[in-house]
Amino acid sequence: MKIASKSYSKKPDYSQLSQAELVSLLLQKDASLAQRDADIKQRDAYIERLEEIIRLQKVQRFAAKSEKQPFQITLFDEAELESAIDDLIDEIPEDSLSQELAQTKKTRQRQRGFSTSLNRIRREISLSDDDKAGATKTFFTKVKEELEFIPAQLNVIEIWQEKAVFESPTGEHVIAAKRPTHPLGKCIATTSLLAYIITSKYTDGLPLYRLDGMLARLGHEIGRNNMANWIIRLNDVFKPLINLMREQQNLGRYIQADETRIQVLKETGKTAQSDKWMWVTRGGPPDKPSVLFDYDPTRAGHVPTRLLEGFSGVLQVDGYSGYGKVCRELDITRIGCWDHARRKFVEAARGVTSQKGKSNKAKPSKADVGIGKIRKLYAIESKIEGLSESEKYTVRQELALPVLQDFKAWLETNHPKVPKDSLIFKAIQYTLNQWESLISYCDHGFVHISNALAENAIRPFAVGRRNWLFADSSSGANASATCYSLIETAKANGLEPSSYIHYLLDHIADADTLEKIEALLPWNMPKAS
């Protein structure tokens, strides 16, 4: 077998090159090395961005959902800030301040014992006759309170209608007792069962198939198709009430809005996998708050224009550009949400690898510093929660605006220093892009620093969505929007949702005038005696 001879690469001979040629060759090699270094640097930066995204996704999937960060206490002097707020509050006349703060303190007091609204049953443990023989007197003392649960049960209500027969020259004449009206007409479910189904699905997040199994264990299988059909039919029954709530909400001066995805399997012109949207608005006069859900297959700007028709106050939303159309067309004042800005800094902080120095203490990242500066704003809001509108405006002008000016200077300084496309870059850029709308809350004493109330209202929907996953049709999505609207509006007005839904179902079939429908609005409910 013939062995191939080894080939050796010949080194280039530079001895014959002139000085100019050598200089040119060196320059070419320097340029090649510089390009390679640049490529390596770009590659390392790209890898770092990917690692940052992977770390964030791992945290979002497996870690706790809390936005608390390890440096959130140490990044600013909270005691000094609270002292400044106290000094400013001291300048406010006490006759207008004490009542607000006293009411706030009262509502925050810890509840002890069981609620007074619960039914109480006295059970006596008595001595035997032999034990009491010869005693001068006996008495009872309460030694303990226990909470009892009475399991649900299904009953069959037999409706017997009395009829009277009258004799007349023309024959017999029959009069029947008036039957109570039912919101669905012919339906085997009582209003109490309908209220239980609605509350279980839209307050407790139970899918109908699971609810059907629970009812079957109680003695009768209803079928989830029947329950879904009842809910869809009730959408038309509740619609006049929802329309009144929408009109009342748009008469207010302040609305918070948000939107979230929903999967609807059967939607004309859309695939089952495409995104559809559930919109939520929270607002109305302070004594008549409402939370309204609305399903729409698109996220286009014409949707908020439709929902906010007639509104001319302050709209608080995130940075989604779709709200720009309605603000321009209806001359609405738009303000931003600091929760969304803060969340981007939290994501950036979670995507950063913790670096430890010689002291074995982690060094705060730029994202941590940004979170600390935002927390100053929230600390101010927490302190002035119980103040009046004018007092909140004064404190924000005196204390919040300087904090905001300092934060903007920090953002502008660090914006060119951080790598583009990094999470911290996106957080800083988002905040700067939204700056004018983000600081606008300081111009109004009646608004909040974020649209957290709208997000809190949409949270039960998000929880339910994880359980029932999708809606089969647009009719089901619209019915779900109506049920969520009634339940969340009831909660916003301090009503127990199941009791309110039951009351509606008992009375809405007889509400044949505008006055009767208005009487069913949550803020018009009769006070419990």
Coordinates of C-alpha atoms in Angstrom, one line a residue:
M1 CA 0.0 0.0 0.0
K2 CA 1.3 3.4 -1.0
I3 CA 1.4 6.0 1.7
A4 CA 0.6 9.5 0.7
S5 CA 3.4 11.9 1.4
K6 CA 2.6 14.5 4.0
S7 CA 2.1 18.0 2.6
Y8 CA 3.3 21.0 4.5
S9 CA 2.0 24.5 3.9
K10 CA 4.8 26.8 2.9
K11 CA 5.2 29.9 4.9
P12 CA 5.0 33.0 2.7
D13 CA 8.3 34.6 1.9
Y14 CA 8.2 38.3 2.8
S15 CA 11.9 38.9 2.1
Q16 CA 11.3 40.0 -1.4
L17 CA 8.6 42.5 -0.5
S18 CA 9.2 46.2 -0.4
Q19 CA 8.6 48.3 2.7
A20 CA 5.4 49.7 1.3
E21 CA 4.1 46.3 0.5
L22 CA 4.9 45.1 4.0
V23 CA 3.1 48.1 5.5
S24 CA 0.1 47.3 3.3
L25 CA 0.1 43.7 4.3
L26 CA 0.3 44.6 8.0
L27 CA -2.6 47.0 7.6
Q28 CA -4.7 44.2 5.9
K29 CA -3.9 41.8 8.7
D30 CA -4.8 44.5 11.4
A31 CA -8.1 45.1 9.6
S32 CA -8.8 41.4 9.4
L33 CA -8.1 41.0 13.2
A34 CA -10.2 44.0 14.0
Q35 CA -13.1 42.5 11.9
R36 CA -12.7 39.2 13.7
D37 CA -12.8 40.9 17.1
A38 CA -15.9 42.8 16.1
D39 CA -17.6 39.6 14.9
I40 CA -16.7 37.8 18.2
K41 CA -18.0 40.8 20.2
Q42 CA -21.2 40.8 18.2
R43 CA -21.5 37.0 18.7
D44 CA -20.9 37.3 22.4
A45 CA -23.5 40.1 22.7
Y46 CA -26.0 38.0 20.8
I47 CA -25.3 35.0 23.1
E48 CA -25.7 37.2 26.1
R49 CA -29.1 38.4 24.8
L50 CA -30.2 34.8 24.2
E51 CA -29.1 33.8 27.7
E52 CA -30.9 36.8 29.2
I53 CA -34.2 35.8 27.4
I54 CA -33.7 32.1 28.5
R55 CA -33.2 33.2 32.1
L56 CA -36.3 35.4 32.0
Q57 CA -38.4 32.6 30.5
K58 CA -37.2 30.1 33.1
V59 CA -38.1 32.6 35.9
Q60 CA -41.5 33.3 34.3
R61 CA -42.2 29.6 34.0
F62 CA -40.8 28.2 37.3
A63 CA -40.2 31.0 39.8
A64 CA -42.6 32.9 42.0
K65 CA -44.7 35.5 40.2
S66 CA -44.1 38.2 42.8
E67 CA -42.3 41.3 41.5
K68 CA -40.4 41.8 44.7
Q69 CA -36.6 42.2 44.1
P70 CA -33.7 41.7 46.6
F71 CA -32.6 45.4 46.4
Q72 CA -36.0 47.1 46.6
I73 CA -35.6 48.2 50.2
T74 CA -31.9 49.3 50.1
L75 CA -32.0 51.4 46.9
F76 CA -33.6 54.5 48.6
D77 CA -34.2 56.0 52.0
E78 CA -37.9 55.1 52.5
A79 CA -37.9 56.6 56.0
E80 CA -36.7 59.9 54.7
L81 CA -39.4 59.9 52.0
E82 CA -42.2 59.1 54.4
S83 CA -40.9 61.8 56.8
A84 CA -41.2 64.3 53.9
I85 CA -44.7 63.1 53.2
D86 CA -45.7 63.4 56.9
D87 CA -44.3 67.0 56.9
L88 CA -46.4 67.9 53.9
I89 CA -49.5 66.3 55.3
D90 CA -49.0 68.2 58.6
E91 CA -49.5 71.4 56.6
I92 CA -53.0 70.3 55.5
P93 CA -55.8 71.5 57.7
E94 CA -56.8 68.8 60.1
D95 CA -60.5 69.4 59.8
S96 CA -60.3 68.1 56.2
L97 CA -57.7 65.4 56.8
S98 CA -58.6 63.7 60.0
Q99 CA -62.0 62.3 58.8
E100 CA -60.4 60.7 55.7
L101 CA -57.5 59.2 57.6
A102 CA -59.8 58.0 60.4
Q103 CA -62.0 56.2 57.8
T104 CA -59.0 54.7 56.1
K105 CA -57.6 53.4 59.4
K106 CA -61.0 52.0 60.4
T107 CA -61.3 50.0 57.1
R108 CA -57.8 48.6 57.6
Q109 CA -58.4 47.3 61.1
R110 CA -58.0 43.6 61.4
Q111 CA -61.2 41.7 61.5
R112 CA -61.6 39.5 64.6
G113 CA -63.9 36.6 64.9
F114 CA -66.6 35.5 62.4
S115 CA -68.6 37.8 60.2
T116 CA -71.7 39.3 61.7
S117 CA -73.6 38.4 58.5
L118 CA -73.4 34.7 59.2
N119 CA -76.3 32.8 60.7
R120 CA -75.7 31.8 64.3
I121 CA -77.0 28.7 65.9
R122 CA -76.8 28.2 69.7
R123 CA -76.0 24.7 70.8
E124 CA -76.2 24.1 74.6
I125 CA -74.2 21.4 76.4
S126 CA -76.4 20.7 79.5
L127 CA -75.6 19.0 82.8
S128 CA -77.6 15.9 83.6
D129 CA -80.3 16.0 86.3
D130 CA -78.0 14.1 88.7
D131 CA -75.2 16.6 88.1
K132 CA -77.5 19.5 88.8
A133 CA -79.2 18.0 91.9
G134 CA -78.8 20.4 94.8
A135 CA -77.4 23.3 92.9
T136 CA -78.7 26.8 93.9
K137 CA -78.7 28.0 90.2
T138 CA -77.4 27.1 86.8
F139 CA -76.2 29.2 83.9
F140 CA -74.5 28.9 80.4
T141 CA -71.2 30.4 79.3
K142 CA -70.0 30.5 75.7
V143 CA -66.7 28.6 75.5
K144 CA -66.1 28.3 71.8
E145 CA -67.3 29.3 68.3
E146 CA -67.0 26.9 65.4
L147 CA -67.7 27.3 61.7
E148 CA -70.1 24.8 60.2
F149 CA -70.5 23.8 56.5
I150 CA -73.8 22.6 55.2
P151 CA -73.3 20.6 51.9
A152 CA -75.2 21.6 48.8
Q153 CA -78.2 19.6 47.7
L154 CA -80.5 19.3 44.8
N155 CA -84.3 19.4 45.2
V156 CA -87.0 18.9 42.7
I157 CA -89.5 21.8 43.0
E158 CA -93.0 20.6 42.0
I159 CA -95.0 23.6 40.8
W160 CA -98.7 23.1 41.5
Q161 CA -101.0 25.8 40.1
E162 CA -104.4 26.3 41.7
K163 CA -107.3 26.8 39.4
A164 CA -110.8 28.0 40.1
V165 CA -113.9 27.0 38.1
F166 CA -116.8 29.4 37.8
E167 CA -120.2 28.6 36.4
S168 CA -121.7 31.1 34.0
P169 CA -124.7 31.1 31.6
T170 CA -122.3 30.4 28.8
G171 CA -120.5 27.6 30.5
E172 CA -117.6 27.0 32.9
H173 CA -114.9 29.7 33.3
V174 CA -111.5 28.8 34.7
I175 CA -109.1 31.2 36.5
A176 CA -105.6 30.0 37.3
A177 CA -103.2 31.5 39.8
K178 CA -100.5 33.6 38.2
R179 CA -97.3 31.7 37.8
P180 CA -94.0 33.5 38.7
T181 CA -92.1 34.6 35.6
H182 CA -88.8 32.9 34.7
P183 CA -86.0 34.7 32.8
L184 CA -85.7 31.8 30.4
G185 CA -89.4 30.9 30.1
K186 CA -89.5 27.1 29.8
C187 CA -86.4 25.9 31.7
I188 CA -85.9 23.1 34.2
A189 CA -83.4 25.1 36.3
T190 CA -84.6 27.5 39.0
T191 CA -83.1 30.9 39.3
S192 CA -81.0 29.7 42.3
L193 CA -79.5 26.9 40.2
L194 CA -78.8 29.3 37.3
A195 CA -77.1 31.7 39.8
Y196 CA -75.0 28.8 41.2
I197 CA -73.9 27.8 37.7
I198 CA -72.9 31.3 36.7
T199 CA -71.1 32.0 39.9
S200 CA -69.3 28.7 39.9
K201 CA -67.9 29.2 36.4
Y202 CA -67.2 33.0 36.3
T203 CA -66.3 33.6 40.0
D204 CA -64.7 30.3 41.0
G205 CA -63.3 29.4 37.5
L206 CA -65.0 26.0 37.3
P207 CA -65.4 24.5 33.8
L208 CA -68.9 23.3 33.1
Y209 CA -67.8 19.7 32.6
R210 CA -66.4 19.7 36.2
L211 CA -69.5 21.5 37.5
D212 CA -71.7 18.9 35.8
G213 CA -69.8 16.1 37.6
M214 CA -70.3 17.9 40.9
L215 CA -74.1 18.2 40.3
A216 CA -74.2 14.5 39.2
R217 CA -72.8 13.5 42.6
L218 CA -75.6 15.4 44.2
G219 CA -78.2 13.3 42.4
H220 CA -78.8 14.6 38.9
E221 CA -76.6 15.0 35.8
I222 CA -77.7 18.2 33.9
G223 CA -75.2 18.1 31.0
R224 CA -72.8 20.9 30.2
N225 CA -74.4 21.6 26.9
N226 CA -77.6 22.5 28.7
M227 CA -75.8 24.7 31.1
A228 CA -73.9 26.4 28.3
N229 CA -77.1 27.0 26.4
W230 CA -78.7 28.6 29.5
I231 CA -75.8 31.0 29.9
I232 CA -75.9 32.0 26.2
R233 CA -79.7 32.6 26.4
L234 CA -79.3 34.7 29.5
N235 CA -77.0 37.0 27.6
D236 CA -80.0 38.5 25.8
V237 CA -81.9 38.8 29.1
F238 CA -79.0 40.7 30.7
K239 CA -78.1 42.9 27.7
P240 CA -80.4 45.9 28.6
L241 CA -78.8 46.1 32.0
I242 CA -75.3 45.9 30.6
N243 CA -76.2 48.7 28.1
L244 CA -77.3 50.9 31.1
M245 CA -74.0 50.2 32.9
R246 CA -72.1 51.2 29.8
E247 CA -74.0 54.5 29.5
Q248 CA -73.4 55.2 33.2
Q249 CA -69.7 54.4 33.0
N250 CA -69.1 56.7 30.1
L251 CA -70.8 59.6 32.1
G252 CA -67.9 59.4 34.6
R253 CA -64.6 61.3 34.3
Y254 CA -62.2 58.4 34.8
I255 CA -61.9 55.0 33.0
Q256 CA -59.2 52.4 33.2
A257 CA -59.0 50.0 30.2
D258 CA -57.1 46.8 29.4
E259 CA -57.4 43.8 27.1
T260 CA -56.4 40.2 27.1
R261 CA -56.4 37.3 24.7
I262 CA -59.1 34.7 24.4
Q263 CA -59.3 31.6 22.2
V264 CA -62.6 31.2 20.3
L265 CA -62.8 28.1 18.2
K266 CA -65.6 29.2 15.8
E267 CA -65.3 32.8 14.7
T268 CA -66.1 33.9 11.2
G269 CA -63.1 34.7 9.1
K270 CA -60.7 33.6 11.9
T271 CA -58.8 30.4 12.6
A272 CA -59.3 28.6 15.9
Q273 CA -55.6 29.3 16.8
S274 CA -55.7 33.1 16.0
D275 CA -55.9 35.6 18.8
K276 CA -59.2 37.1 19.8
W277 CA -59.6 39.7 22.5
M278 CA -61.6 40.3 25.7
W279 CA -61.7 44.0 26.5
V280 CA -62.3 45.4 30.0
T281 CA -63.1 49.0 31.2
R282 CA -63.5 50.1 34.8
G283 CA -64.9 53.5 35.7
G284 CA -68.0 55.5 36.2
P285 CA -68.9 57.9 39.0
P286 CA -67.2 57.2 42.3
D287 CA -70.4 56.0 43.9
K288 CA -71.4 54.0 40.8
P289 CA -68.4 52.0 39.7
S290 CA -68.7 49.4 37.0
V291 CA -66.4 46.8 35.4
L292 CA -67.5 45.9 31.9
F293 CA -66.1 43.1 29.7
D294 CA -66.6 43.1 25.9
Y295 CA -65.6 40.4 23.4
D296 CA -64.2 41.4 20.0
P297 CA -62.3 39.2 17.5
T298 CA -59.9 42.1 16.8
R299 CA -57.6 44.5 18.7
A300 CA -58.1 47.3 16.3
G301 CA -58.6 50.9 17.4
H302 CA -62.2 51.0 16.4
V303 CA -63.0 48.7 19.4
P304 CA -62.2 51.2 22.2
T305 CA -63.9 53.9 20.0
R306 CA -67.1 51.9 20.2
L307 CA -66.8 51.1 23.9
L308 CA -66.0 54.7 25.0
E309 CA -68.6 56.5 22.9
G310 CA -69.8 59.4 24.9
F311 CA -66.9 59.5 27.3
S312 CA -64.8 62.7 27.6
G313 CA -62.7 62.3 30.7
V314 CA -59.4 60.7 31.6
L315 CA -58.5 57.3 30.1
Q316 CA -55.7 55.3 31.8
V317 CA -54.2 52.5 29.7
D318 CA -50.8 50.8 28.8
G319 CA -48.7 51.8 25.9
Y320 CA -50.7 50.0 23.2
S321 CA -51.1 52.3 20.2
G322 CA -54.6 51.2 19.5
Y323 CA -55.9 53.6 22.2
G324 CA -54.5 56.6 20.3
K325 CA -57.3 56.6 17.8
V326 CA -60.1 56.9 20.4
C327 CA -58.2 59.6 22.3
R328 CA -57.9 61.7 19.2
E329 CA -61.4 61.2 17.9
L330 CA -63.2 61.7 21.2
D331 CA -60.8 64.3 22.7
I332 CA -60.0 62.0 25.6
T333 CA -57.1 62.7 28.0
R334 CA -54.7 59.7 28.0
I335 CA -52.5 58.8 31.0
G336 CA -50.1 55.9 31.3
C337 CA -49.8 53.0 33.7
W338 CA -46.6 52.7 35.9
D339 CA -47.4 49.0 36.6
H340 CA -46.5 48.2 33.0
A341 CA -43.3 50.3 33.0
R342 CA -42.2 48.7 36.3
R343 CA -42.9 45.2 35.0
K344 CA -40.4 45.7 32.2
F345 CA -37.7 46.6 34.7
V346 CA -38.7 43.6 36.8
E347 CA -38.3 41.4 33.7
A348 CA -34.9 42.9 33.0
A349 CA -33.8 42.3 36.6
R350 CA -34.9 38.7 36.4
G351 CA -32.9 38.2 33.2
V352 CA -29.6 39.4 34.7
T353 CA -27.1 37.0 36.1
S354 CA -26.4 37.8 39.8
Q355 CA -22.8 39.1 40.1
K356 CA -21.0 38.7 43.4
G357 CA -18.1 40.7 44.5
K358 CA -15.4 40.0 47.1
S359 CA -17.8 40.8 49.9
N360 CA -20.1 38.0 48.6
K361 CA -22.9 40.5 48.3
A362 CA -24.8 40.8 45.0
K363 CA -24.4 44.1 43.2
P364 CA -27.6 45.8 42.1
S365 CA -28.1 45.9 38.4
K366 CA -29.4 48.9 36.5
A367 CA -32.8 47.2 36.4
D368 CA -32.7 47.0 40.2
V369 CA -31.9 50.7 40.4
G370 CA -34.7 51.5 38.1
I371 CA -37.2 49.5 40.2
G372 CA -36.0 51.3 43.3
K373 CA -36.7 54.7 41.7
I374 CA -40.1 53.6 40.7
R375 CA -40.9 52.3 44.2
K376 CA -40.4 55.8 45.5
L377 CA -43.5 56.8 43.5
Y378 CA -45.5 53.9 44.9
A379 CA -44.4 54.7 48.4
I380 CA -45.8 58.2 48.0
E381 CA -49.1 56.8 46.7
S382 CA -49.4 54.4 49.6
K383 CA -48.9 57.2 52.0
I384 CA -51.6 59.5 50.5
E385 CA -54.2 56.8 49.9
G386 CA -56.7 58.2 52.3
L387 CA -56.4 61.9 51.3
S388 CA -58.8 63.9 49.3
E389 CA -58.3 64.7 45.6
S390 CA -56.9 68.2 46.2
E391 CA -54.5 66.9 48.9
K392 CA -53.3 64.1 46.6
Y393 CA -52.7 66.7 43.9
T394 CA -50.6 68.8 46.3
V395 CA -48.5 66.0 47.5
R396 CA -47.8 64.7 44.0
Q397 CA -46.8 68.1 42.8
E398 CA -44.5 68.7 45.8
L399 CA -42.9 65.2 46.1
A400 CA -43.7 63.0 43.1
L401 CA -42.6 65.4 40.4
P402 CA -39.0 65.8 41.8
V403 CA -38.7 62.0 41.9
L404 CA -39.9 61.8 38.3
Q405 CA -37.4 64.4 37.2
D406 CA -34.6 62.5 38.8
F407 CA -35.7 59.3 37.3
K408 CA -35.9 60.8 33.8
A409 CA -32.4 62.1 34.1
W410 CA -31.2 58.6 35.1
L411 CA -33.0 57.1 32.2
E412 CA -31.5 59.5 29.6
T413 CA -28.0 59.0 31.1
N414 CA -28.2 55.2 31.0
H415 CA -30.1 54.7 27.7
P416 CA -27.0 55.0 25.5
K417 CA -24.9 52.9 27.9
V418 CA -26.8 49.7 27.8
P419 CA -26.7 47.2 24.9
K420 CA -29.4 47.6 22.4
D421 CA -32.0 44.8 22.3
S422 CA -31.3 44.0 25.9
L423 CA -34.2 43.8 28.3
I424 CA -33.0 46.8 30.3
F425 CA -32.7 48.8 27.0
K426 CA -36.3 47.9 26.2
A427 CA -37.4 48.9 29.7
I428 CA -35.7 52.2 29.5
Q429 CA -36.8 52.9 26.0
Y430 CA -40.5 52.0 26.8
T431 CA -40.5 54.3 29.8
L432 CA -39.0 57.2 27.8
N433 CA -41.4 56.7 24.9
Q434 CA -44.3 56.7 27.3
W435 CA -43.0 59.5 29.6
E436 CA -45.5 62.2 29.0
S437 CA -48.4 59.9 29.6
L438 CA -46.7 58.2 32.6
I439 CA -46.2 61.5 34.5
S440 CA -49.7 62.8 33.7
Y441 CA -51.2 61.1 36.8
C442 CA -49.7 64.0 38.8
D443 CA -52.0 66.4 37.0
H444 CA -55.2 64.8 38.5
G445 CA -55.9 64.1 42.1
F446 CA -58.7 61.6 41.3
V447 CA -56.6 59.1 39.2
H448 CA -54.3 56.3 40.3
I449 CA -50.7 55.7 39.5
S450 CA -51.6 52.6 37.5
N451 CA -54.6 50.8 36.0
A452 CA -54.2 48.1 38.6
L453 CA -58.0 48.2 39.3
A454 CA -58.7 47.1 35.7
E455 CA -56.0 44.5 35.9
N456 CA -57.4 43.1 39.1
A457 CA -60.8 42.9 37.5
I458 CA -59.4 41.0 34.5
R459 CA -57.5 38.6 36.7
P460 CA -60.6 36.3 37.5
F461 CA -61.0 36.0 33.7
A462 CA -57.4 35.0 33.3
V463 CA -57.8 32.4 36.1
G464 CA -60.9 31.0 34.5
R465 CA -59.3 30.9 31.1
R466 CA -56.6 28.6 32.4
N467 CA -59.4 26.2 33.5
W468 CA -61.9 26.3 30.6
L469 CA -59.1 27.1 28.0
F470 CA -61.4 28.5 25.2
A471 CA -64.9 29.5 24.2
D472 CA -66.6 27.4 21.5
S473 CA -68.3 30.3 19.7
S474 CA -68.6 34.1 19.7
S475 CA -72.0 33.7 21.3
G476 CA -70.3 31.9 24.2
A477 CA -67.6 34.6 24.4
N478 CA -70.2 37.4 24.5
A479 CA -72.2 35.6 27.2
S480 CA -69.0 35.1 29.2
A481 CA -68.3 38.9 28.9
T482 CA -71.8 39.7 30.2
C483 CA -71.4 37.3 33.2
Y484 CA -68.0 38.7 34.1
S485 CA -69.3 42.2 33.9
L486 CA -72.2 41.5 36.3
I487 CA -70.0 39.7 38.8
E488 CA -67.1 42.2 38.8
T489 CA -69.4 45.2 39.0
A490 CA -71.2 43.6 41.9
K491 CA -67.8 43.1 43.7
A492 CA -66.8 46.7 42.9
N493 CA -70.0 47.9 44.6
G494 CA -69.5 45.7 47.7
L495 CA -72.1 43.1 46.8
E496 CA -71.7 39.3 47.2
P497 CA -71.8 38.1 43.5
S498 CA -73.9 35.0 43.9
S499 CA -76.6 36.9 45.9
Y500 CA -76.7 39.7 43.3
I501 CA -76.9 37.3 40.3
H502 CA -79.7 35.4 42.1
Y503 CA -81.6 38.7 42.8
L504 CA -81.3 39.7 39.1
L505 CA -82.6 36.4 37.9
D506 CA -85.6 36.6 40.3
H507 CA -86.6 40.1 39.1
I508 CA -85.3 40.8 35.6
A509 CA -88.1 38.9 33.8
D510 CA -90.6 41.4 35.3
A511 CA -88.4 44.5 34.4
D512 CA -90.4 45.7 31.5
T513 CA -89.7 49.4 31.9
L514 CA -86.5 51.5 32.0
E515 CA -87.2 52.4 35.7
K516 CA -87.5 48.7 36.7
I517 CA -84.2 47.9 34.9
E518 CA -82.4 50.8 36.5
A519 CA -83.6 49.5 39.9
L520 CA -81.5 46.3 39.2
L521 CA -78.2 48.2 38.9
P522 CA -75.8 47.2 41.7
W523 CA -75.8 50.7 43.3
N524 CA -79.6 50.7 43.4
M525 CA -79.9 47.4 45.3
P526 CA -82.0 47.5 48.4
K527 CA -79.9 47.8 51.5
A528 CA -79.9 44.7 53.7
S529 CA -81.8 45.3 57.0

